[in-house]
């Protein structure tokens, strides 16, 4: 099964039978990474009267209640509603799900940061809508890493302002956040990405208009890209559920382009 499409006057072809899943799973026997000391996701059978939603426990069907926080339990995609006063769910800002994306590999500096100079030295295609960052080292244990309290790597806010200036709409990273774990609530890189004023003090809030040029941009965090996936251009299918909140568990899938 082949996908044929054109973007910015160029034709592309992707083999839909060879997906590259770069999401991390949550739940029983899942990857279950953790960040920001958020409780692990809980999957438990529903109980209503004498009914239990577990065939293994004697029920007629499996029916589970899920308790999770997308921001700390696995791969998730955020809207600008993550930093605004009003509720701006993903479904309100993300209205297309296929993109031309570029995968790049970076090494955080001695401060654990991907800085502006590193970003400027990358060869970034002018024909992409999304950029995917794989960081080194990239051991398999990153998939289930406990990031909480361990000073995870992050992006310098100026580096994301630079990317936003290139017109890139969607950013995907294997970091648990584009900002430092502890930053006194500033979220400077988030604000730069969405083109919003910086918080002068914790508690400032902003309202964003749909006419804002960065309104439809997203951030996807806690992905994992295997080492054998080569840097370059891909078709990206960003799969998200229709949940009315600022961040949802997501499943980004890559397809090699020819």
GROMACS .gro file of C-alpha atoms in nm:
model
  258
    1UNK     CA    1   0.000   0.000   0.000
    2UNK     CA    2   0.157   0.325  -0.117
    3UNK     CA    3   0.078   0.684  -0.022
    4UNK     CA    4   0.140   0.935  -0.301
    5UNK     CA    5   0.116   1.307  -0.224
    6UNK     CA    6   0.261   1.643  -0.315
    7UNK     CA    7   0.374   1.918  -0.081
    8UNK     CA    8   0.523   2.253  -0.180
    9UNK     CA    9   0.539   2.146  -0.545
   10UNK     CA   10   0.730   1.826  -0.468
   11UNK     CA   11   0.598   1.473  -0.505
   12UNK     CA   12   0.651   1.207  -0.240
   13UNK     CA   13   0.577   0.841  -0.195
   14UNK     CA   14   0.556   0.643   0.130
   15UNK     CA   15   0.508   0.273   0.199
   16UNK     CA   16   0.220   0.253   0.448
   17UNK     CA   17   0.304  -0.111   0.521
   18UNK     CA   18   0.632  -0.012   0.691
   19UNK     CA   19   0.537   0.215   0.981
   20UNK     CA   20   0.794   0.337   1.233
   21UNK     CA   21   0.620   0.383   1.567
   22UNK     CA   22   0.800   0.644   1.779
   23UNK     CA   23   0.551   0.649   2.066
   24UNK     CA   24   0.594   0.504   2.415
   25UNK     CA   25   0.316   0.296   2.566
   26UNK     CA   26   0.153   0.317   2.907
   27UNK     CA   27  -0.036   0.059   3.108
   28UNK     CA   28   0.026  -0.302   3.219
   29UNK     CA   29   0.348  -0.435   3.061
   30UNK     CA   30   0.395  -0.100   2.883
   31UNK     CA   31   0.697   0.128   2.861
   32UNK     CA   32   0.560   0.358   3.132
   33UNK     CA   33   0.822   0.633   3.153
   34UNK     CA   34   0.760   0.888   3.428
   35UNK     CA   35   0.819   1.261   3.467
   36UNK     CA   36   0.744   1.538   3.716
   37UNK     CA   37   0.665   1.291   3.995
   38UNK     CA   38   0.325   1.227   3.837
   39UNK     CA   39   0.159   0.907   3.956
   40UNK     CA   40   0.184   0.613   3.715
   41UNK     CA   41  -0.114   0.546   3.493
   42UNK     CA   42  -0.368   0.309   3.645
   43UNK     CA   43  -0.571   0.057   3.442
   44UNK     CA   44  -0.831  -0.126   3.651
   45UNK     CA   45  -1.151  -0.319   3.575
   46UNK     CA   46  -1.477  -0.136   3.631
   47UNK     CA   47  -1.705  -0.270   3.904
   48UNK     CA   48  -2.080  -0.210   3.889
   49UNK     CA   49  -2.286  -0.416   4.131
   50UNK     CA   50  -2.185  -0.778   4.077
   51UNK     CA   51  -2.022  -0.702   3.743
   52UNK     CA   52  -1.645  -0.683   3.716
   53UNK     CA   53  -1.488  -0.573   3.388
   54UNK     CA   54  -1.232  -0.850   3.371
   55UNK     CA   55  -1.272  -1.190   3.204
   56UNK     CA   56  -0.979  -1.318   3.410
   57UNK     CA   57  -1.170  -1.224   3.726
   58UNK     CA   58  -1.493  -1.390   3.611
   59UNK     CA   59  -1.653  -1.108   3.417
   60UNK     CA   60  -1.814  -1.154   3.077
   61UNK     CA   61  -1.606  -0.880   2.916
   62UNK     CA   62  -1.298  -0.671   2.974
   63UNK     CA   63  -1.388  -0.309   3.057
   64UNK     CA   64  -1.126  -0.091   3.222
   65UNK     CA   65  -1.115   0.251   3.385
   66UNK     CA   66  -0.802   0.447   3.292
   67UNK     CA   67  -0.651   0.707   3.525
   68UNK     CA   68  -0.358   0.895   3.377
   69UNK     CA   69  -0.189   1.229   3.327
   70UNK     CA   70  -0.063   1.268   2.972
   71UNK     CA   71   0.214   1.509   3.073
   72UNK     CA   72   0.401   1.252   3.280
   73UNK     CA   73   0.292   0.903   3.178
   74UNK     CA   74   0.417   0.860   2.822
   75UNK     CA   75   0.418   1.006   2.473
   76UNK     CA   76   0.182   1.303   2.461
   77UNK     CA   77   0.098   1.600   2.238
   78UNK     CA   78   0.028   1.948   2.375
   79UNK     CA   79  -0.160   2.249   2.241
   80UNK     CA   80  -0.100   2.614   2.326
   81UNK     CA   81  -0.375   2.556   2.584
   82UNK     CA   82  -0.097   2.418   2.804
   83UNK     CA   83   0.000   2.776   2.892
   84UNK     CA   84  -0.322   2.975   2.843
   85UNK     CA   85  -0.603   3.080   3.072
   86UNK     CA   86  -0.879   2.944   2.850
   87UNK     CA   87  -0.923   2.578   2.767
   88UNK     CA   88  -0.776   2.513   2.423
   89UNK     CA   89  -0.787   2.137   2.366
   90UNK     CA   90  -0.580   1.965   2.104
   91UNK     CA   91  -0.890   1.897   1.894
   92UNK     CA   92  -0.949   2.272   1.865
   93UNK     CA   93  -0.604   2.352   1.726
   94UNK     CA   94  -0.496   2.036   1.542
   95UNK     CA   95  -0.709   1.984   1.232
   96UNK     CA   96  -0.470   1.787   1.008
   97UNK     CA   97  -0.272   1.479   1.095
   98UNK     CA   98  -0.024   1.414   0.814
   99UNK     CA   99   0.295   1.617   0.780
  100UNK     CA  100   0.631   1.621   0.608
  101UNK     CA  101   0.879   1.588   0.895
  102UNK     CA  102   1.254   1.586   0.942
  103UNK     CA  103   1.432   1.366   1.195
  104UNK     CA  104   1.752   1.513   1.340
  105UNK     CA  105   1.987   1.378   1.605
  106UNK     CA  106   2.128   1.611   1.870
  107UNK     CA  107   2.362   1.587   2.169
  108UNK     CA  108   2.273   1.813   2.463
  109UNK     CA  109   2.556   2.037   2.583
  110UNK     CA  110   2.730   2.012   2.920
  111UNK     CA  111   2.428   2.179   3.084
  112UNK     CA  112   2.194   1.917   2.940
  113UNK     CA  113   2.056   2.172   2.695
  114UNK     CA  114   2.008   2.189   2.319
  115UNK     CA  115   2.116   2.547   2.263
  116UNK     CA  116   2.068   2.810   1.995
  117UNK     CA  117   2.411   2.758   1.836
  118UNK     CA  118   2.347   2.386   1.798
  119UNK     CA  119   2.011   2.461   1.640
  120UNK     CA  120   2.162   2.708   1.395
  121UNK     CA  121   2.422   2.452   1.290
  122UNK     CA  122   2.160   2.193   1.195
  123UNK     CA  123   2.079   2.156   0.826
  124UNK     CA  124   1.702   2.195   0.844
  125UNK     CA  125   1.494   2.148   0.532
  126UNK     CA  126   1.282   2.442   0.419
  127UNK     CA  127   1.013   2.200   0.309
  128UNK     CA  128   0.899   2.057   0.643
  129UNK     CA  129   0.607   2.118   0.877
  130UNK     CA  130   0.737   1.911   1.168
  131UNK     CA  131   1.076   1.844   1.325
  132UNK     CA  132   1.164   1.538   1.532
  133UNK     CA  133   1.454   1.539   1.778
  134UNK     CA  134   1.636   1.223   1.880
  135UNK     CA  135   1.893   1.289   2.151
  136UNK     CA  136   2.211   1.101   2.233
  137UNK     CA  137   2.284   0.888   2.425
  138UNK     CA  138   1.984   0.685   2.308
  139UNK     CA  139   1.987   0.361   2.504
  140UNK     CA  140   1.678   0.138   2.514
  141UNK     CA  141   1.627   0.219   2.883
  142UNK     CA  142   1.516   0.566   2.778
  143UNK     CA  143   1.182   0.410   2.686
  144UNK     CA  144   1.094   0.338   3.050
  145UNK     CA  145   1.312   0.599   3.219
  146UNK     CA  146   1.213   0.765   3.544
  147UNK     CA  147   1.289   1.128   3.459
  148UNK     CA  148   1.144   1.266   3.782
  149UNK     CA  149   1.409   1.439   3.992
  150UNK     CA  150   1.689   1.362   3.747
  151UNK     CA  151   1.731   1.697   3.567
  152UNK     CA  152   1.618   1.582   3.225
  153UNK     CA  153   1.766   1.756   2.918
  154UNK     CA  154   1.576   2.047   2.764
  155UNK     CA  155   1.586   2.315   2.494
  156UNK     CA  156   1.719   2.667   2.532
  157UNK     CA  157   1.423   2.897   2.480
  158UNK     CA  158   1.609   3.090   2.208
  159UNK     CA  159   1.657   2.762   2.020
  160UNK     CA  160   1.282   2.712   1.999
  161UNK     CA  161   1.228   3.075   1.905
  162UNK     CA  162   1.469   3.010   1.616
  163UNK     CA  163   1.268   2.706   1.502
  164UNK     CA  164   0.942   2.898   1.529
  165UNK     CA  165   1.097   3.167   1.313
  166UNK     CA  166   1.155   2.907   1.042
  167UNK     CA  167   0.781   2.845   1.035
  168UNK     CA  168   0.792   2.488   1.166
  169UNK     CA  169   0.456   2.399   1.317
  170UNK     CA  170   0.510   2.076   1.510
  171UNK     CA  171   0.796   1.972   1.737
  172UNK     CA  172   0.857   1.619   1.864
  173UNK     CA  173   1.124   1.530   2.120
  174UNK     CA  174   1.235   1.241   2.339
  175UNK     CA  175   1.273   1.481   2.632
  176UNK     CA  176   0.992   1.478   2.893
  177UNK     CA  177   0.959   1.854   2.841
  178UNK     CA  178   1.111   2.121   2.619
  179UNK     CA  179   1.176   2.318   2.942
  180UNK     CA  180   1.386   2.228   3.247
  181UNK     CA  181   1.224   2.013   3.512
  182UNK     CA  182   1.259   2.297   3.764
  183UNK     CA  183   1.224   2.649   3.624
  184UNK     CA  184   1.000   2.828   3.876
  185UNK     CA  185   0.702   2.791   3.644
  186UNK     CA  186   0.843   3.006   3.362
  187UNK     CA  187   0.814   2.752   3.077
  188UNK     CA  188   1.021   2.987   2.865
  189UNK     CA  189   1.075   2.745   2.577
  190UNK     CA  190   0.703   2.667   2.558
  191UNK     CA  191   0.628   3.039   2.540
  192UNK     CA  192   0.888   3.096   2.268
  193UNK     CA  193   0.753   2.806   2.063
  194UNK     CA  194   0.400   2.943   2.070
  195UNK     CA  195   0.512   3.304   2.032
  196UNK     CA  196   0.366   3.411   2.365
  197UNK     CA  197   0.501   3.672   2.611
  198UNK     CA  198   0.727   3.532   2.878
  199UNK     CA  199   0.588   3.497   3.228
  200UNK     CA  200   0.730   3.772   3.445
  201UNK     CA  201   0.627   3.583   3.754
  202UNK     CA  202   0.455   3.256   3.831
  203UNK     CA  203   0.080   3.287   3.785
  204UNK     CA  204   0.061   3.515   3.481
  205UNK     CA  205  -0.191   3.390   3.225
  206UNK     CA  206  -0.256   3.466   2.860
  207UNK     CA  207  -0.541   3.438   2.615
  208UNK     CA  208  -0.462   3.335   2.258
  209UNK     CA  209  -0.667   3.413   1.948
  210UNK     CA  210  -0.718   3.158   1.668
  211UNK     CA  211  -0.577   3.425   1.439
  212UNK     CA  212  -0.242   3.394   1.615
  213UNK     CA  213   0.004   3.246   1.360
  214UNK     CA  214   0.128   2.990   1.614
  215UNK     CA  215  -0.221   2.890   1.736
  216UNK     CA  216  -0.218   2.554   1.556
  217UNK     CA  217   0.134   2.451   1.659
  218UNK     CA  218   0.196   2.151   1.885
  219UNK     CA  219   0.465   1.997   2.103
  220UNK     CA  220   0.499   1.620   2.140
  221UNK     CA  221   0.719   1.494   2.423
  222UNK     CA  222   0.857   1.159   2.543
  223UNK     CA  223   0.890   0.987   2.206
  224UNK     CA  224   1.155   0.728   2.130
  225UNK     CA  225   1.330   0.686   1.793
  226UNK     CA  226   1.546   0.376   1.756
  227UNK     CA  227   1.909   0.417   1.659
  228UNK     CA  228   1.865   0.235   1.327
  229UNK     CA  229   1.619   0.497   1.198
  230UNK     CA  230   1.820   0.732   0.980
  231UNK     CA  231   1.804   1.110   1.002
  232UNK     CA  232   1.613   1.263   0.713
  233UNK     CA  233   1.266   1.333   0.577
  234UNK     CA  234   0.959   1.126   0.666
  235UNK     CA  235   0.584   1.135   0.640
  236UNK     CA  236   0.448   1.184   0.991
  237UNK     CA  237   0.104   1.065   1.097
  238UNK     CA  238   0.029   1.228   1.434
  239UNK     CA  239  -0.248   1.024   1.593
  240UNK     CA  240  -0.439   1.179   1.884
  241UNK     CA  241  -0.765   1.089   2.061
  242UNK     CA  242  -1.056   1.335   2.071
  243UNK     CA  243  -1.015   1.433   2.436
  244UNK     CA  244  -1.098   1.792   2.526
  245UNK     CA  245  -0.786   1.881   2.720
  246UNK     CA  246  -0.455   2.060   2.657
  247UNK     CA  247  -0.245   1.744   2.628
  248UNK     CA  248  -0.342   1.394   2.520
  249UNK     CA  249  -0.161   1.061   2.488
  250UNK     CA  250  -0.050   1.037   2.127
  251UNK     CA  251   0.099   0.797   1.876
  252UNK     CA  252   0.326   0.954   1.614
  253UNK     CA  253   0.406   0.719   1.327
  254UNK     CA  254   0.679   0.776   1.066
  255UNK     CA  255   0.695   0.649   0.709
  256UNK     CA  256   1.008   0.666   0.496
  257UNK     CA  257   0.977   0.888   0.190
  258UNK     CA  258   1.101   0.820  -0.160
   0.00000   0.00000   0.00000
